[in-house]
Amino acid sequence: MEAKDDVIFKNRLDRHHDELRWLYMELYQNGDMFAELCSKMYEYYKIRREQLKNRDESREKETNWFQKKDMLGMMLYIDNFAGNIKGVSEKLSYLKECNVNCIHLMPFLDTPRGRSDGGYAVSDFRKVRPDLGTMEDLSELADKCHQNGMNLCMDFVMNHTSEEHDWAKRARQGEGEYMSRYFFYQNREIPERYEQTVPQVFPTTAPGNFTYLPEMDHYVMTTFYPYQWDLNYRNPRVFNEMMYNFLFLANQGMDIIRIDAVPYIWKELGTQCRNLKQVHTIVRMMRMIAEIVCPSVLLLGEVVMEPEKVVPYFGTVEKPECHMLYNVTTMATTWNTVATKDTRLLKKQMDIVNRLPKQYTFLNYLRCHDDIGWGLDYPTLRGWGMNEPQHKRFLNDYFTGKVEGSVSRGELYNDDPVTQDARLCGTTASMCGVECAGFKGSKLDDQEGEMVRAVRLDIMLHAYMLTQSGIPMLYSGDEIGQTNDYSYKRDPEKAEDSRYIHRGSFHWDLAEKKENPLTVEGAVFQALNRLEHIRRQENVFDRNAEVYTYDVHEDAILGILREYQDERFIALFNFSDKSEKAWIQEEGIYRNLMNGEKVELNNIIIPGHDFLWCKKIL
Ligand code: GLC
């Protein structure tokens, strides 16, 4: 057995060794540290549990397992969802009912209270936050997920550590070895030079990119919050140690590792310190390291940027980097379409994505734990007579319910008085009008009422998300139309950060209504369930299907055509709140997959915020 194991490792190492060494030496010119990395990789391989090694072996044979049409993810906060990790284990049956087979556990590693950025300031990469459980609980959960056909995803926050991380504490004591793992400066000279070219991530909640530490009389680089110290990846010790942490976490049974804020990990004076070529070198090395030690583990890159910046993180066919990336521009453009009721920009964006190679896997989502940044194609909007600041203001006014007729209830995030570049927070349901309709006492039995319309929009958006190729990722709570949670305002540790408005506790009491279609929870849950089942069953959702937008000569309606072998599927989504006609002339008979009825696609009327999913049958 020993010997067979060693052969497997050796073969995998041989496959990547030369390229890995080349990249490592290019970056670090340090053969000893490279040798250390190789021997540590072997150690992590040796201690990898047998069942995980089996998982590696079977997934190496089926490398595109994650691109199957039955993949459905959900991201959730352990405490909000089920108190602790053991609680999540007990709730797997609920997630199964949601058809979820990939669980993204939001950050759960140890992090200081009140200075944690929702867990994105890690003080110990090898310890679970005590109130959530232990590493053993995590491994047990992973095993249980695997037994139930589910995958587990976690964040690897690699750009920075918490100021309470052991390295940071030692750096604070003035230990040079540890100071060199961060970016320390004695005076403002270099920080000021950086500030000239580096944009700010949190202009209101955490302005600037450096923090002054009075006890040391030094500045430290803090791109995100002042308590998140940027790691210095020029130091090979940082790279190696972080890779050991990565492998340690992978060995707990993770299937997907989300590499947080990855574009930021390499810094260079005179640049924006984003997406530098060394970032790609590092991601490529991580990919090879994973393929050597734990090849079933996939990399999900968090690159919240415009498409030209995102796509390079897939790497090339010979030198792949991330297995999957967020379809962030499509997400932002979707919400833009909700506000403008004009699908032209969305069509354009979808055409860009549809033209990309099919092996590029995107994660599609409506909402996640972060704000929505208005990263849209402004040159195109400008061509249509819209200017950027004004349009952003319109979107923010729309989603905060300030525009006449808007029923959306969102909140601004990092409203920068200088750039006026505010972003937006809120749950899908609140942004679709469920919250507003609820306050007015509107109920689902009123067919023309506000609640019916809000729920319809919510479902339509999910249907549209599920129509796209890639992995649909639900945000916990959205499956029952959960609205905003304002309780964060009473918590001084959260009050400043409006992202907590959509990070509320999961309402198990409301979830109990999921079988009753006359409740919001039931209406949303049942519709999503139906959509998800159809997506699993129908071949047109195969990742190899040809996907096009379909022009129906009505800007409020988005048409999508999916073709696979001889099957043809057409989806129509009306983003307007009024009935609109899709000017479409399709031969033959279609079946409405939602209700089973036959339809002819002949200049068809779609009610406001409604959709049609249909497949050609004759
Ligand atoms: C990522 C996370 C975000 C966090 C930031 C800093 O962008 O999604 O929530 O604030 O990284 O770690």
CSV table of N, CA, C and O in Angstrom, one decimal, residues 49 51-52 55 59 81-82 84-96 100-103 105 135-153 251-255:
chain,number,residue,atom,x,y,z
A,49,ARG,N,-6.3,11.6,4.5
A,49,ARG,CA,-7.1,10.4,4.9
A,49,ARG,C,-7.4,9.6,3.7
A,49,ARG,O,-7.6,10.1,2.5
A,51,GLN,N,-10.0,8.0,2.6
A,51,GLN,CA,-11.2,8.2,1.8
A,51,GLN,C,-11.1,9.4,0.9
A,51,GLN,O,-11.6,9.5,-0.1
A,52,LEU,N,-10.2,10.4,1.4
A,52,LEU,CA,-10.0,11.6,0.6
A,52,LEU,C,-9.1,11.2,-0.6
A,52,LEU,O,-9.3,11.7,-1.7
A,55,ARG,N,-11.2,9.7,-3.1
A,55,ARG,CA,-12.0,10.7,-3.8
A,55,ARG,C,-11.1,11.4,-4.9
A,55,ARG,O,-11.5,11.7,-6.0
A,59,ARG,N,-11.9,11.3,-8.8
A,59,ARG,CA,-12.2,12.6,-9.5
A,59,ARG,C,-11.1,12.9,-10.5
A,59,ARG,O,-11.4,13.7,-11.5
A,81,PHE,N,-27.2,29.8,10.2
A,81,PHE,CA,-28.0,28.7,9.7
A,81,PHE,C,-28.3,27.7,10.8
A,81,PHE,O,-29.4,27.2,10.8
A,82,ALA,N,-27.3,27.3,11.5
A,82,ALA,CA,-27.5,26.2,12.5
A,82,ALA,C,-26.7,26.3,13.7
A,82,ALA,O,-26.5,25.3,14.4
A,84,ASN,N,-23.9,26.0,15.0
A,84,ASN,CA,-22.5,25.6,14.9
A,84,ASN,C,-22.3,24.4,13.9
A,84,ASN,O,-23.3,24.1,13.2
A,85,ILE,N,-21.1,23.9,13.7
A,85,ILE,CA,-20.8,23.0,12.7
A,85,ILE,C,-21.7,21.7,12.8
A,85,ILE,O,-22.2,21.2,11.9
A,86,LYS,N,-21.8,21.2,14.1
A,86,LYS,CA,-22.6,20.1,14.3
A,86,LYS,C,-24.0,20.3,13.9
A,86,LYS,O,-24.7,19.4,13.4
A,87,GLY,N,-24.5,21.5,14.2
A,87,GLY,CA,-25.8,21.9,13.8
A,87,GLY,C,-26.0,21.8,12.2
A,87,GLY,O,-27.0,21.3,11.8
A,88,VAL,N,-25.0,22.2,11.5
A,88,VAL,CA,-25.1,22.1,10.0
A,88,VAL,C,-25.2,20.6,9.6
A,88,VAL,O,-26.0,20.3,8.8
A,89,SER,N,-24.4,19.8,10.3
A,89,SER,CA,-24.5,18.4,10.1
A,89,SER,C,-25.9,17.8,10.2
A,89,SER,O,-26.4,17.0,9.4
A,90,GLU,N,-26.6,18.4,11.3
A,90,GLU,CA,-27.9,17.9,11.5
A,90,GLU,C,-29.0,18.4,10.5
A,90,GLU,O,-30.1,17.9,10.4
A,91,LYS,N,-28.6,19.5,9.8
A,91,LYS,CA,-29.5,20.1,8.9
A,91,LYS,C,-29.2,19.7,7.4
A,91,LYS,O,-29.8,20.3,6.5
A,92,LEU,N,-28.4,18.7,7.2
A,92,LEU,CA,-28.1,18.3,5.8
A,92,LEU,C,-29.4,17.9,5.1
A,92,LEU,O,-29.5,18.1,3.9
A,93,SER,N,-30.3,17.3,5.8
A,93,SER,CA,-31.5,16.9,5.1
A,93,SER,C,-32.3,18.0,4.6
A,93,SER,O,-32.9,18.0,3.5
A,94,TYR,N,-32.3,19.2,5.3
A,94,TYR,CA,-32.9,20.4,4.7
A,94,TYR,C,-32.2,20.8,3.5
A,94,TYR,O,-32.9,21.1,2.4
A,95,LEU,N,-30.9,20.8,3.5
A,95,LEU,CA,-30.2,21.2,2.3
A,95,LEU,C,-30.4,20.3,1.1
A,95,LEU,O,-30.5,20.7,0.0
A,96,LYS,N,-30.6,19.0,1.5
A,96,LYS,CA,-31.0,18.1,0.4
A,96,LYS,C,-32.3,18.4,-0.2
A,96,LYS,O,-32.5,18.3,-1.4
A,100,VAL,N,-29.5,21.1,-2.9
A,100,VAL,CA,-28.2,21.6,-2.8
A,100,VAL,C,-27.2,20.4,-2.7
A,100,VAL,O,-27.4,19.6,-1.8
A,101,ASN,N,-26.1,20.5,-3.5
A,101,ASN,CA,-25.1,19.4,-3.3
A,101,ASN,C,-23.7,20.1,-3.2
A,101,ASN,O,-22.7,19.4,-3.4
A,102,CYS,N,-23.7,21.3,-2.9
A,102,CYS,CA,-22.4,22.0,-2.7
A,102,CYS,C,-22.7,23.1,-1.7
A,102,CYS,O,-23.4,24.0,-1.9
A,103,ILE,N,-22.0,22.9,-0.5
A,103,ILE,CA,-22.3,23.9,0.6
A,103,ILE,C,-21.0,24.8,0.7
A,103,ILE,O,-19.9,24.3,1.0
A,105,LEU,N,-19.4,27.1,3.2
A,105,LEU,CA,-19.5,27.5,4.5
A,105,LEU,C,-18.8,28.9,4.6
A,105,LEU,O,-17.6,28.9,4.3
A,135,MET,N,-11.9,21.5,14.5
A,135,MET,CA,-11.5,21.0,13.2
A,135,MET,C,-12.0,19.6,13.0
A,135,MET,O,-12.4,19.2,11.9
A,136,GLU,N,-12.2,18.8,14.1
A,136,GLU,CA,-12.7,17.5,14.0
A,136,GLU,C,-14.2,17.6,13.6
A,136,GLU,O,-14.6,16.8,12.7
A,137,ASP,N,-14.9,18.5,14.1
A,137,ASP,CA,-16.3,18.7,13.7
A,137,ASP,C,-16.3,19.0,12.2
A,137,ASP,O,-17.2,18.5,11.4
A,138,LEU,N,-15.4,19.8,11.7
A,138,LEU,CA,-15.3,20.1,10.3
A,138,LEU,C,-15.1,18.9,9.4
A,138,LEU,O,-15.8,18.6,8.4
A,139,SER,N,-14.1,18.1,9.8
A,139,SER,CA,-13.8,16.9,9.1
A,139,SER,C,-15.0,15.9,9.1
A,139,SER,O,-15.3,15.3,8.1
A,140,GLU,N,-15.6,15.8,10.2
A,140,GLU,CA,-16.8,14.9,10.3
A,140,GLU,C,-17.9,15.4,9.4
A,140,GLU,O,-18.6,14.7,8.7
A,141,LEU,N,-18.1,16.8,9.4
A,141,LEU,CA,-19.1,17.3,8.5
A,141,LEU,C,-18.7,17.0,7.0
A,141,LEU,O,-19.6,16.6,6.2
A,142,ALA,N,-17.5,17.2,6.7
A,142,ALA,CA,-17.0,16.9,5.3
A,142,ALA,C,-17.3,15.4,5.0
A,142,ALA,O,-17.9,15.1,3.9
A,143,ASP,N,-17.0,14.5,5.9
A,143,ASP,CA,-17.3,13.1,5.6
A,143,ASP,C,-18.8,12.9,5.4
A,143,ASP,O,-19.2,12.1,4.5
A,144,LYS,N,-19.6,13.5,6.3
A,144,LYS,CA,-21.0,13.3,6.2
A,144,LYS,C,-21.6,13.8,4.8
A,144,LYS,O,-22.4,13.2,4.2
A,145,CYS,N,-21.0,15.0,4.5
A,145,CYS,CA,-21.4,15.6,3.2
A,145,CYS,C,-21.1,14.6,2.1
A,145,CYS,O,-21.9,14.4,1.2
A,146,HIS,N,-19.9,14.1,2.1
A,146,HIS,CA,-19.5,13.2,1.0
A,146,HIS,C,-20.3,12.0,0.9
A,146,HIS,O,-20.8,11.5,-0.1
A,147,GLN,N,-20.7,11.4,2.1
A,147,GLN,CA,-21.6,10.3,2.1
A,147,GLN,C,-22.9,10.6,1.5
A,147,GLN,O,-23.6,9.7,1.0
A,148,ASN,N,-23.3,11.8,1.6
A,148,ASN,CA,-24.6,12.3,1.1
A,148,ASN,C,-24.5,12.9,-0.3
A,148,ASN,O,-25.5,13.6,-0.7
A,149,GLY,N,-23.4,12.7,-0.9
A,149,GLY,CA,-23.3,13.2,-2.3
A,149,GLY,C,-23.1,14.7,-2.4
A,149,GLY,O,-23.5,15.3,-3.4
A,150,MET,N,-22.6,15.3,-1.3
A,150,MET,CA,-22.5,16.7,-1.2
A,150,MET,C,-21.0,17.1,-1.2
A,150,MET,O,-20.2,16.4,-0.7
A,151,ASN,N,-20.8,18.3,-1.6
A,151,ASN,CA,-19.4,18.9,-1.6
A,151,ASN,C,-19.3,20.0,-0.6
A,151,ASN,O,-20.3,20.7,-0.4
A,152,LEU,N,-18.1,20.3,-0.1
A,152,LEU,CA,-18.0,21.3,0.9
A,152,LEU,C,-17.0,22.3,0.3
A,152,LEU,O,-15.9,22.0,-0.2
A,153,CYS,N,-17.3,23.6,0.5
A,153,CYS,CA,-16.4,24.7,0.1
A,153,CYS,C,-16.1,25.6,1.2
A,153,CYS,O,-17.0,25.8,2.1
A,251,ASN,N,-7.0,19.0,3.6
A,251,ASN,CA,-7.0,17.7,4.2
A,251,ASN,C,-8.1,17.5,5.2
A,251,ASN,O,-8.4,16.4,5.6
A,252,GLN,N,-8.8,18.5,5.5
A,252,GLN,CA,-10.0,18.4,6.4
A,252,GLN,C,-11.2,17.8,5.6
A,252,GLN,O,-12.2,17.5,6.1
A,253,GLY,N,-11.0,17.8,4.3
A,253,GLY,CA,-12.1,17.2,3.4
A,253,GLY,C,-12.8,18.2,2.6
A,253,GLY,O,-13.9,18.0,2.1
A,254,MET,N,-12.1,19.4,2.3
A,254,MET,CA,-12.7,20.4,1.5
A,254,MET,C,-12.7,19.9,0.0
A,254,MET,O,-11.8,19.3,-0.4
A,255,ASP,N,-13.8,20.3,-0.7
A,255,ASP,CA,-13.8,19.9,-2.1
A,255,ASP,C,-13.5,21.2,-3.0
A,255,ASP,O,-13.0,21.1,-4.1
